[in-house]
Coordinates of C-alpha atoms and ligand atoms in Angstrom, one line a residue:
X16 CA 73.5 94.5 89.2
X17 CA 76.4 94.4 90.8
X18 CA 76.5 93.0 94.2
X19 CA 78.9 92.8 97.1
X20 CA 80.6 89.9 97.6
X21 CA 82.4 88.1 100.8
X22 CA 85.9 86.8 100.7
X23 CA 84.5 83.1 100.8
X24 CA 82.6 84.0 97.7
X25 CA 86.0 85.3 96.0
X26 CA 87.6 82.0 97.5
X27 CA 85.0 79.7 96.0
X28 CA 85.5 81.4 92.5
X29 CA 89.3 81.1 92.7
X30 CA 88.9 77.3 92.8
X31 CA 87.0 77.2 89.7
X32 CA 88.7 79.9 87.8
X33 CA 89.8 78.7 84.3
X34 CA 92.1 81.3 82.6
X35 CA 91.4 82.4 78.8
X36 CA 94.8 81.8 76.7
X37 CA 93.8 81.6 73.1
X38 CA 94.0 83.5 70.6
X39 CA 90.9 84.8 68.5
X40 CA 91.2 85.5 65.1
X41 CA 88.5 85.8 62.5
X42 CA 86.2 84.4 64.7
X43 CA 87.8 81.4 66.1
X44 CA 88.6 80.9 70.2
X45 CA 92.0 79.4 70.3
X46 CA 93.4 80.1 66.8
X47 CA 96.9 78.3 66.0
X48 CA 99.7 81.2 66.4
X49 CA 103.1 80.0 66.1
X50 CA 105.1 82.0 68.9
X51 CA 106.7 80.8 72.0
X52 CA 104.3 80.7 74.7
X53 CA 104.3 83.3 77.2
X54 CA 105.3 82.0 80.3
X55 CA 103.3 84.3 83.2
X56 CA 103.4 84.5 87.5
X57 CA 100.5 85.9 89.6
X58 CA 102.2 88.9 91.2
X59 CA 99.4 87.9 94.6
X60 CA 102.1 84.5 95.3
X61 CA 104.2 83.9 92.9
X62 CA 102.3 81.1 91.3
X63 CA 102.7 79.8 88.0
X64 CA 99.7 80.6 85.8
X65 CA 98.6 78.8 82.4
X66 CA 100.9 79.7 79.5
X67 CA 100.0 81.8 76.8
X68 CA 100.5 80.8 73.2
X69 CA 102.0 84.0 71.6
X70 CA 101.1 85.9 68.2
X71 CA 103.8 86.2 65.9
X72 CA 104.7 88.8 62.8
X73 CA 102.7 86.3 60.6
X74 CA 100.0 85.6 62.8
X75 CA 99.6 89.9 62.9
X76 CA 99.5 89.7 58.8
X77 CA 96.7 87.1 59.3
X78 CA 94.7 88.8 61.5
X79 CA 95.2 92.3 59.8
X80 CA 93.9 90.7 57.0
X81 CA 91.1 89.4 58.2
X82 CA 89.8 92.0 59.6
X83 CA 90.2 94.5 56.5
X84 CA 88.3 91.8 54.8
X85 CA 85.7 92.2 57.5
X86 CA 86.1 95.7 57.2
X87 CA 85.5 95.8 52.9
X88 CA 82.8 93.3 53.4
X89 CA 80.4 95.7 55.2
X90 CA 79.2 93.2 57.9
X91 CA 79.8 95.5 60.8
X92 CA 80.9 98.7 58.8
X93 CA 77.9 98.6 57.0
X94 CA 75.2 97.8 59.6
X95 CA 73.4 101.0 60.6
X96 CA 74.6 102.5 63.7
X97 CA 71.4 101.3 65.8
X98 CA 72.5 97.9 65.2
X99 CA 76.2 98.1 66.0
X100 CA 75.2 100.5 69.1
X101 CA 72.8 97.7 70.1
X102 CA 75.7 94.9 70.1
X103 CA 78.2 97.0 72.3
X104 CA 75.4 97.4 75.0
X105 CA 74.8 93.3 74.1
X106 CA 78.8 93.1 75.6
X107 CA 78.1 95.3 78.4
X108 CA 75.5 93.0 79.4
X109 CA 77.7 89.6 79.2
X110 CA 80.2 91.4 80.9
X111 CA 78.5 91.7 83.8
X112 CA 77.3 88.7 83.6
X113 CA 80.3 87.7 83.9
X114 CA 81.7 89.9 86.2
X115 CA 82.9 87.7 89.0
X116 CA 84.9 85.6 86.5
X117 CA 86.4 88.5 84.7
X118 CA 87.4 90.3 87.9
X119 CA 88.9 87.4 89.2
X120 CA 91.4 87.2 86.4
X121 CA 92.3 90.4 86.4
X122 CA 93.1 90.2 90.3
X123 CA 95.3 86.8 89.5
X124 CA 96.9 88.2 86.4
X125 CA 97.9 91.6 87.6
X126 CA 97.3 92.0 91.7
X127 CA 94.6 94.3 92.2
X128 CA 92.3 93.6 95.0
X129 CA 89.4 91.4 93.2
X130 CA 86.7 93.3 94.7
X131 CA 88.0 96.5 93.4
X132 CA 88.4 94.8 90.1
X133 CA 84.8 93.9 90.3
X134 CA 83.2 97.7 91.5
X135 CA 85.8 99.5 89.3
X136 CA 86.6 98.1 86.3
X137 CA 83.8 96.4 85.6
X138 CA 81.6 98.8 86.1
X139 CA 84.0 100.9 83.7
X140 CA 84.2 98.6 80.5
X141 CA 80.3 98.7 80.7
X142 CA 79.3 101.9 81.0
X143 CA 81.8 102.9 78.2
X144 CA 79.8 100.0 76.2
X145 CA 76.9 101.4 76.9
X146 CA 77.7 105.1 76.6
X147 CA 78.9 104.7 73.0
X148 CA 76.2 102.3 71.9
X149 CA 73.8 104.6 73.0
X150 CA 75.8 107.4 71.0
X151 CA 75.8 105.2 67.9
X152 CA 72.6 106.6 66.3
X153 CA 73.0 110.3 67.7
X154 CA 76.1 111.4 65.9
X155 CA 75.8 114.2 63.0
X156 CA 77.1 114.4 59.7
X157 CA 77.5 118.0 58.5
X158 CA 75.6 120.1 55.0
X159 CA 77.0 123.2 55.1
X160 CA 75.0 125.9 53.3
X161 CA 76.5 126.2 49.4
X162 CA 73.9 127.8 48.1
X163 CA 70.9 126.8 44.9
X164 CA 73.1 125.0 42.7
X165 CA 75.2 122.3 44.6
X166 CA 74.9 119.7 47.6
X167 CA 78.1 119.7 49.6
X168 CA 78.5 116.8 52.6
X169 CA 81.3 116.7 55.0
X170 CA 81.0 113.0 57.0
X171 CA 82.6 110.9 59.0
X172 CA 83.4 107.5 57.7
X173 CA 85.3 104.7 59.4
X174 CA 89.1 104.5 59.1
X175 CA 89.2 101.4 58.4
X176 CA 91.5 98.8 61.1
X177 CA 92.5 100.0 64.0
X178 CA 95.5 98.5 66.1
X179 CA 95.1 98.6 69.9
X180 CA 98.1 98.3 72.2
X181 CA 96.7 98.5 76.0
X182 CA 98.4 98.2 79.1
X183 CA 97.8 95.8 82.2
X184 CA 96.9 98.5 85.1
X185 CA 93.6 99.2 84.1
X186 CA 93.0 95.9 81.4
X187 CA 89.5 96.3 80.7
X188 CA 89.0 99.9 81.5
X189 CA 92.1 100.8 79.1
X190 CA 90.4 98.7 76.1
X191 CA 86.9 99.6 77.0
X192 CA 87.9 103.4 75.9
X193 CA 89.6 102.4 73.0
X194 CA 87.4 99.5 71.4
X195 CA 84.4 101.3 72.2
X196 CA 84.6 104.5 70.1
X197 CA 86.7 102.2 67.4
X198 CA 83.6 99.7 67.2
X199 CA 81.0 102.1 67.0
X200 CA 82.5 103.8 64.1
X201 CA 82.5 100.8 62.3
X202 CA 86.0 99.8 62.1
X203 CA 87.5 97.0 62.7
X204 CA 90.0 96.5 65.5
X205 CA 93.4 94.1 66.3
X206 CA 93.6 94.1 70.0
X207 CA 97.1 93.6 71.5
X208 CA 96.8 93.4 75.4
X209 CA 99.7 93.6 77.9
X210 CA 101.5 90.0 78.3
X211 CA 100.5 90.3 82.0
X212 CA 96.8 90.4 81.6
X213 CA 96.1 88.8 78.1
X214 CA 93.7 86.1 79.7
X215 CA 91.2 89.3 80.8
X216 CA 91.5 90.8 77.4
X217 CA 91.0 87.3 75.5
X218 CA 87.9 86.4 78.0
X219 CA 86.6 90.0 76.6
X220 CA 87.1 88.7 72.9
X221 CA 85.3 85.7 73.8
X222 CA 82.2 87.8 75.0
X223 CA 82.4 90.2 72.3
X224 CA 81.7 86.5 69.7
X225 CA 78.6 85.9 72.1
X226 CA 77.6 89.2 71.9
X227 CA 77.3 88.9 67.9
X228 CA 80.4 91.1 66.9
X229 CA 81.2 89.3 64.1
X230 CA 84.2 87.3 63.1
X231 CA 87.2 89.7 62.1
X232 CA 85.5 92.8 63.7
X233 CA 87.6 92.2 66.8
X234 CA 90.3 90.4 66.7
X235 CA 92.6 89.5 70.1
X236 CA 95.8 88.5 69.4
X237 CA 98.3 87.9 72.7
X238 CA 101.7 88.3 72.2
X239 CA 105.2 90.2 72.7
X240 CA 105.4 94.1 72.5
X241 CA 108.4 94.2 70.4
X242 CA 107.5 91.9 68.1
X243 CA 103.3 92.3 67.6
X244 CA 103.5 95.1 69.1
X245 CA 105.9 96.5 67.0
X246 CA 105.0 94.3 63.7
X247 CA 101.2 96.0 64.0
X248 CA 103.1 99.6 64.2
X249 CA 105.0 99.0 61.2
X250 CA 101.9 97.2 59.6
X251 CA 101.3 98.9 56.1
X252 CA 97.2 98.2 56.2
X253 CA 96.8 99.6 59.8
X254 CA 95.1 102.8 59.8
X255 CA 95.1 103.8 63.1
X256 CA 97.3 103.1 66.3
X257 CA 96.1 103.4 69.5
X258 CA 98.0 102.7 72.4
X259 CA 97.9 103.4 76.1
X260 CA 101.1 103.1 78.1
X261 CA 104.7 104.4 78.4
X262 CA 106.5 107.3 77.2
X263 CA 108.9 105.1 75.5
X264 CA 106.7 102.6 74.1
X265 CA 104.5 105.2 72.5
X266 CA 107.8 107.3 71.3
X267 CA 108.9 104.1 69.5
X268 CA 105.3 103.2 67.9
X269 CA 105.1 107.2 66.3
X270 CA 108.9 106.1 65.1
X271 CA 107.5 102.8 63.6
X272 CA 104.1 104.9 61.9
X273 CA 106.3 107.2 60.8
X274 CA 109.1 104.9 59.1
X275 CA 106.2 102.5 57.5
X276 CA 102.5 104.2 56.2
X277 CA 102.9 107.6 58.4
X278 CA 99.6 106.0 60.1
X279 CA 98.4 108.2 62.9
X280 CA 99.1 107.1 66.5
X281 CA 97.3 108.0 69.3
X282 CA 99.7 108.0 72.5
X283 CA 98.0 107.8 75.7
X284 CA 101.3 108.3 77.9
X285 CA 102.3 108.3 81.9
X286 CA 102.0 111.5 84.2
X287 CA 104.0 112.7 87.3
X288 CA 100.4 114.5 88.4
X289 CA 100.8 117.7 91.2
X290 CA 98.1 118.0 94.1
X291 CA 98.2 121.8 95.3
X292 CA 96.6 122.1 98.2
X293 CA 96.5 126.3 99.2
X294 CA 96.4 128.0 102.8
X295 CA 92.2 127.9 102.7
X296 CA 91.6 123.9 102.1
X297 CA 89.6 121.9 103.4
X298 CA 93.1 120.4 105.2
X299 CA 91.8 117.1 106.1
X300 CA 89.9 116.2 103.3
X301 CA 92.9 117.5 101.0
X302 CA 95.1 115.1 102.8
X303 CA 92.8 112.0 102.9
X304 CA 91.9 111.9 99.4
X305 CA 95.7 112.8 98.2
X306 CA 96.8 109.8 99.7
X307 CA 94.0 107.6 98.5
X308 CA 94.4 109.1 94.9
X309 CA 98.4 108.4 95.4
X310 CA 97.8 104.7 96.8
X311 CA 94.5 103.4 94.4
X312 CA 95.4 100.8 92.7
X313 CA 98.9 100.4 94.4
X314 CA 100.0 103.6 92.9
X315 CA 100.1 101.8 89.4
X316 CA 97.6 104.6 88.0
X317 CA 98.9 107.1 84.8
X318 CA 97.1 109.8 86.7
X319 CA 97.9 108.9 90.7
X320 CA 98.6 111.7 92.6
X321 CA 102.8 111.9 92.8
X322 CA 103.3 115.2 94.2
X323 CA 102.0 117.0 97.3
X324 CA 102.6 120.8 96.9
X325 CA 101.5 122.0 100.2
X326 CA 101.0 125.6 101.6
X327 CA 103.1 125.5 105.1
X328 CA 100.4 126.8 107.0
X329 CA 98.1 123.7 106.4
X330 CA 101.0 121.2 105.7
X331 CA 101.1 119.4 109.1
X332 CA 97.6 119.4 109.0
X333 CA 97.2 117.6 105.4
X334 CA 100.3 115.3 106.1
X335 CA 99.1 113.9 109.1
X336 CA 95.7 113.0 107.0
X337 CA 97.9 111.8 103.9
X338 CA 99.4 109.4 106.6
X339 CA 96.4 108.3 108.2
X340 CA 95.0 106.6 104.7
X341 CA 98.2 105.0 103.9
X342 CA 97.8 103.1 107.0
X343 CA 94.4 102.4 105.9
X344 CA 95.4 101.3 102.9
X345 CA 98.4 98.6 103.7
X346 CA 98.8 95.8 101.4
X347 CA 96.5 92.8 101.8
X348 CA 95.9 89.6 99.8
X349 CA 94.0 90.3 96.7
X350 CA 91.6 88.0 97.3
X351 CA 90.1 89.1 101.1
X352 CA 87.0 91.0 100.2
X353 CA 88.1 94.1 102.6
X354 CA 91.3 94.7 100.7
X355 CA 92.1 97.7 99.7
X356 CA 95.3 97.6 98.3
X357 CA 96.8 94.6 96.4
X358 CA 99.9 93.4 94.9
X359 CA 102.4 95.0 92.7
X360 CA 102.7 94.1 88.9
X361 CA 105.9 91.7 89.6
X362 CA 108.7 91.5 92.0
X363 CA 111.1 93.0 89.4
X364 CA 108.7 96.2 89.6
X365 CA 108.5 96.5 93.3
X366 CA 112.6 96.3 93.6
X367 CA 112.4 99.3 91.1
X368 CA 110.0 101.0 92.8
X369 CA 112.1 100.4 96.7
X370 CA 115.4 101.1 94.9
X371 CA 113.8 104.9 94.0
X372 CA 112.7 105.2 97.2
X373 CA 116.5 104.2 98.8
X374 CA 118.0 106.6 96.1
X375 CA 115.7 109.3 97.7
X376 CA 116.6 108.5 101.2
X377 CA 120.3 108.2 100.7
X378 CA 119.6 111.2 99.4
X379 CA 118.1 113.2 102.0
X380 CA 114.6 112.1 101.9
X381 CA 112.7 111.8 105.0
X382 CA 110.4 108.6 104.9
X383 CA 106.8 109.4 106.7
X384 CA 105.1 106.0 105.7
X385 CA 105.7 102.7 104.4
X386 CA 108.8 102.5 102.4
X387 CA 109.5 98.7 103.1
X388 CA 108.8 95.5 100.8
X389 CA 105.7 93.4 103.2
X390 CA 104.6 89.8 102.0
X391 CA 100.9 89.8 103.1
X392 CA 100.4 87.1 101.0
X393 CA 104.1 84.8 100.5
X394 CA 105.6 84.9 97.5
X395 CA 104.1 88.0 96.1
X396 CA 105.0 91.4 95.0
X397 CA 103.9 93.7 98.1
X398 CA 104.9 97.3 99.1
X399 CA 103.7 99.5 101.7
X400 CA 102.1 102.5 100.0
X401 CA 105.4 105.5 100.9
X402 CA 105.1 109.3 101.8
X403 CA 108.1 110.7 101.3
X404 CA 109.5 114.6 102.3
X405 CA 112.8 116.6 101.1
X406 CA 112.8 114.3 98.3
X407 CA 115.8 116.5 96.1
X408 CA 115.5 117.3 92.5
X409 CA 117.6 115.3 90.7
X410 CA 116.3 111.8 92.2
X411 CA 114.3 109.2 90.3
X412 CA 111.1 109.7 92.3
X413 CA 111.4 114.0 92.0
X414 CA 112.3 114.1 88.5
X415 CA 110.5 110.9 87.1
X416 CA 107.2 108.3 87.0
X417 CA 108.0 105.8 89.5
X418 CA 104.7 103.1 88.5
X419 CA 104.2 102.8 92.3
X420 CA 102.6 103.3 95.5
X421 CA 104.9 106.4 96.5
X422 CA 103.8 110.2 97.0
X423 CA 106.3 113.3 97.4
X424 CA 105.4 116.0 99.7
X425 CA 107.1 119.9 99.2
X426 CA 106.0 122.3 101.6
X427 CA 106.2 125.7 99.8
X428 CA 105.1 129.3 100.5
X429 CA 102.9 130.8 98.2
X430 CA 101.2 130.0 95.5
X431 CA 102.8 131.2 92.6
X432 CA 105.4 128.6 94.2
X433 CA 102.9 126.0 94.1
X434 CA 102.0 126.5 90.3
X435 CA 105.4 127.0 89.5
X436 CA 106.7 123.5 91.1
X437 CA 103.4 122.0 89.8
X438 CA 104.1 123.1 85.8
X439 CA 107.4 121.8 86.6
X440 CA 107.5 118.6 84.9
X441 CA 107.5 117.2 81.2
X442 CA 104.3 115.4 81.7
X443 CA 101.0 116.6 81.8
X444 CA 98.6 114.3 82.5
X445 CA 96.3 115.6 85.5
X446 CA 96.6 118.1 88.6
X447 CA 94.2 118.2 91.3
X448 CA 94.1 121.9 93.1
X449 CA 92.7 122.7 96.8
X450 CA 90.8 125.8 97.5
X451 CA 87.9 127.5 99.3
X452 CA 88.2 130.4 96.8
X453 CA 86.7 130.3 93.9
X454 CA 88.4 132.8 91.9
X455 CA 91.6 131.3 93.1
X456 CA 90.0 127.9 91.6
X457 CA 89.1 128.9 88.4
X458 CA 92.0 131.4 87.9
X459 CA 94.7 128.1 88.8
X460 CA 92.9 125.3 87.5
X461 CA 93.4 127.3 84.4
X462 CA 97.0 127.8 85.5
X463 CA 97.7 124.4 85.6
X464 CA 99.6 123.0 82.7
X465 CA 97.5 119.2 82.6
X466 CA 94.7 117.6 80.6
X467 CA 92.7 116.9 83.9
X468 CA 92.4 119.5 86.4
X469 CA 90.4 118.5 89.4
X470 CA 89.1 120.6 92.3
X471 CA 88.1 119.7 95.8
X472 CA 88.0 116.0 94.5
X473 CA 90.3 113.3 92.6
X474 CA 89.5 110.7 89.5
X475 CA 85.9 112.5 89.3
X476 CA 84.2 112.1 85.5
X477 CA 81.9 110.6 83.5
X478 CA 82.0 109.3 80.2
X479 CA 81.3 112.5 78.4
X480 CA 84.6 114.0 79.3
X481 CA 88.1 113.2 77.5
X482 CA 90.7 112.6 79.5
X483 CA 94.3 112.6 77.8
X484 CA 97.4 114.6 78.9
X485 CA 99.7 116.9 77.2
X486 CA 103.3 117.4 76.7
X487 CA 105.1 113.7 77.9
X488 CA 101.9 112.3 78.4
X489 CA 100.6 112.1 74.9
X490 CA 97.6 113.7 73.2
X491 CA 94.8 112.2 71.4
X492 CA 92.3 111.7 74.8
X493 CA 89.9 108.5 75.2
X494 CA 86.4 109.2 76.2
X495 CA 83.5 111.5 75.0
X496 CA 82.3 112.1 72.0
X497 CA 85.6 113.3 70.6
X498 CA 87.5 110.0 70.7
X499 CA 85.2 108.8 68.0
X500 CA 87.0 111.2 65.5
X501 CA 90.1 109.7 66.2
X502 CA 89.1 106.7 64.4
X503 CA 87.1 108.2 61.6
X504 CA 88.3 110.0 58.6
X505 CA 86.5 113.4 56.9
X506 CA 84.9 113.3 53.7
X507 CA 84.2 116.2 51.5
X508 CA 81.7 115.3 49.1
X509 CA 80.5 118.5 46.4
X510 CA 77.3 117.4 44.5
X511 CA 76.6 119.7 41.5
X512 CA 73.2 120.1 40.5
Ligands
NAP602 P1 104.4 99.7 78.4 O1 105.5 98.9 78.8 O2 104.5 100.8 77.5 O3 103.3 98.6 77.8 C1 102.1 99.0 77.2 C2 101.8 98.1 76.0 O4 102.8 98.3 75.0 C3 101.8 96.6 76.4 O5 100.8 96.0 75.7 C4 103.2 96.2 75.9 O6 103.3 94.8 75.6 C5 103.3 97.0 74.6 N1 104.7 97.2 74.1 C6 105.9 97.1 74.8 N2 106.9 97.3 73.9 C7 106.4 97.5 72.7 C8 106.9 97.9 71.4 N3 108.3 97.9 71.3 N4 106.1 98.1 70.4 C9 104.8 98.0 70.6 N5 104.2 97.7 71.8 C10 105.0 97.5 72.8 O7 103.6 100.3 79.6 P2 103.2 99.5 81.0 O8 104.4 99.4 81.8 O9 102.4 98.3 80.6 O10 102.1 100.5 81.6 C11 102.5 101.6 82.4 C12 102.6 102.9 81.7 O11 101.3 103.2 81.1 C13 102.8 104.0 82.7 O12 103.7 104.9 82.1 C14 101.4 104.7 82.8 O13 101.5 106.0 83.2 C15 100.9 104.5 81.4 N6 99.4 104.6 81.4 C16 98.8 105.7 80.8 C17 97.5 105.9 80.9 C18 96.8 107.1 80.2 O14 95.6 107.0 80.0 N7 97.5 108.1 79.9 C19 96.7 104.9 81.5 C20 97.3 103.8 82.0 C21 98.7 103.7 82.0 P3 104.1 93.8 76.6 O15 103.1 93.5 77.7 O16 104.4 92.7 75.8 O17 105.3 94.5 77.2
MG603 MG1 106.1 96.4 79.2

């Protein structure tokens, strides 16, 4: 379905790309909101892209409203699940369809490389449509046994209208996991992208119209994080919150829950993931797909590989292949089909990103790739993906995230060490672990303090397992099965006879 395409083809589409900017509420593209428009750069050059026009705290009560009414009126919530199933795997369909077009903006909007845009998240938004339509009609309700003289029912009914907040790394991917289970529950959903890629998100609320989710179900509402984002966590008919992004961000929206209708909030937070690679690894491999799990989408990834824990007897070994694929993987225009590594989310985020890097240096910090600013493409925000040894606790990029294309190697000597370094942290988001041993990979897989424990491999998955982090990095996970009850409330229901 999806096909490879040249950098010529990519080049052809970027002269006929038309950005998505409007609003949709209640079923109309382009709806009148009355905020400043938001005033966006392409992170690839520098560019100027089409404004914005952005929500207000209004223009949130509006589309709240509209979508509760959508939600009391039963035209999604009361379809049988067949038929709402049947309409998410219609989007999937448009989507890629549409794939080119949507990839593109994401590429322009946020600096990933287009083709990567295309294979990855693409790919991801529709088979999470698909996945939960197809779930839509298999889901149980529960009779537990009361014996001759009563009936008793515990289901699963729709919360009601759920508030998205997603973040720009991942733009389609991100809202794929949360619309999906939302949607197929029968809620209703207000969608509140990242300012940076609001044209991707609004192009998937346009689809989601064609598709025949009707008007209200899904509502796409562009805007400013501290004031929708904020007015739809304080919103007293909001049921649910889910969000995916910072720690802070998602601190504040369980402060605004908490001082409006104690909605529940579902934080999908950052990580500060440990690799441990042990004396018995497969070195070269370890090192390879460290890096490339450290340097995928530039490093802006909640669950990139940060830290390299490294047994010393296979740490030169592991390095030198760590090194090897962030040569591989040096910053190119977005655009050329062969990239593998795009631009940054703005210039402001690379000079935070080179700053920890300089903090680690100065330091003590020995640099073994990268580390400098590059301009592959003039005018954008480019850094060489960065290996960095000795980095001392008590430095931004040891102690912290840092959204970016750096990893920290720490040689150490056993691997009590190893765990110990790796649970050291107040995130815990993923871990990947490095073994020939299979006792030592099912005893420290379980020793691992993360949500995600992967072995021999990185990013590896499928729809039917959760992935969500502990600790720093939030709770509630996206995917499987599960996330559906996150958007669902429990019903007893005792029928005497
Ligand atoms: P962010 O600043 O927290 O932004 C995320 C979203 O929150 C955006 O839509 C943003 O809107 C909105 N927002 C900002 N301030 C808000 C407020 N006061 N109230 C309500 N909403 C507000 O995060 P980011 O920098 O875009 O994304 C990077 C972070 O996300 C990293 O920490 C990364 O690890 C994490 N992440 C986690 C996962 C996961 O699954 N665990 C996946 C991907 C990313 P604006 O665009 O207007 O600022
Ligand atoms: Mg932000």
């Amino acid at each position: 379905m999806l096909s490879p395409l040249s950098s010529a083809d990519w080049a052809a589409e970027a002269r006929t790309l038309v950005l998505s900017t409007g609003a949709i509420i209640d079923g109309v593209v382009g709806a009148p909101v009355s905020g400043a428009p938001l005033e966006r750069v392409s992170p690839r050059d520098g560019s100027a892209l089409p404004a914005v026009p952005a929500a207000t705290e209004a223009d949130v009560d509006t589309a709240v409203a509209g979508a509760r009414a959508a939600f009391r009126s039963g035209v999604w919530s009361g379809l049988a699940p067949r038929e709402r199933g049947t309409t998410l795997i219609r989007l999937a369909e448009l989507i890629e369809r549409d794939a080119r077009r949507l990839a593109l903006t994401i590429s322009v909007e946020m600096g990933k490389p287009a083709q990567d845009a295309h294979d990855v998240e693409i790919r991801a938004i529709a088979t999470t449509l698909r996945w939960y339509g197809e779930l839509a009609d298999k889901l149980d309700d529960q009779a537990p046994q009361v014996g001759p003289d009563a009936v008793a029912l515990v289901t699963r009914e729709p919360a009601g209208v759920v508030a998205a907040i997603t973040p720009w790394n991942f733009p389609l991917t991100m809202t794929g996991w949360k619309i999906a289970p939302a949607l197929v529950a029968g809620n209703s959903v207000v969608l509140k992208p990242a300012e940076a890629t609001s044209s991707v998100v609004l192009a998937l609320g346009e689809l989601a119209l064609e598709a025949g989710i009707p008007a209200g179900v899904l509502q796409v509402l562009p805007g400013q994080g501290q004031v929708i984002g904020q007015a739809l966590g304080r919103h007293a008919d909001v049921d649910v919150l889910a969000f995916t992004g910072s720690g802070r961000v998602g601190r504040l929206l369980q402060g605004y829950a908490a001082e409006s209708n104690g909605k529940r909030v579902w934080p999908e937070l950052g990580g500060h993931s440990a690799s441990v690679v042990l004396a018995d690894a497969d070195a070269d491999k370890a090192g390879a797909t460290v890096g490339w799990a450290a340097f995928y989408n530039q490093g802006e990834m909640c669950s990139a590989a940060r830290r390299l824990i490294v047994h010393r007897d296979v740490a030169e070994q592991v390095i030198a292949a760590a090194v090897r694929t962030a040569g591989e993987m040096a910053p190119a225009d977005p655009f050329d089909a062969g990239s593998r590594f795009g631009a940054l989310i703005s210039i402001a985020a690379r000079d935070q990103i080179a700053a920890a890097v300089d903090e680690a240096v100065a330091a003590g910090a020995t640099v073994l790739a990268g580390g400098r600013t590059v301009e592959p493409v003039a005018g954008g925000a480019y850094y060489e993906p960065t290996i960095l040894t000795n980095v001392p606790a008590g430095t931004t990029l040891f102690d912290t995230e840092v959204f970016g294309p750096v990893l920290t190697v720490t040689v150490v000597d056993s691997d009590e060490e190893a765990i110990a370094l790796a649970n050291n942290s107040v995130y815990g988001l993923a871990a990947s672990l490095w073994t020939r041993d299979l006792s030592a990979a099912h005893r420290l897989s379980r020793a691992l303090d993360a949500g995600t424990v992967w072995v021999n491999c990185y990013e590896e998955g499928t729809l039917s397992m959760p992935f969500g982090g502990r600790r720093d990095s939030g709770f509630g996970a996206d995917k499987s099965a599960h996330a559906v009850e996150k958007y669902t409330d429990l019903k007893s229901t005792w029928i005497a006879l």
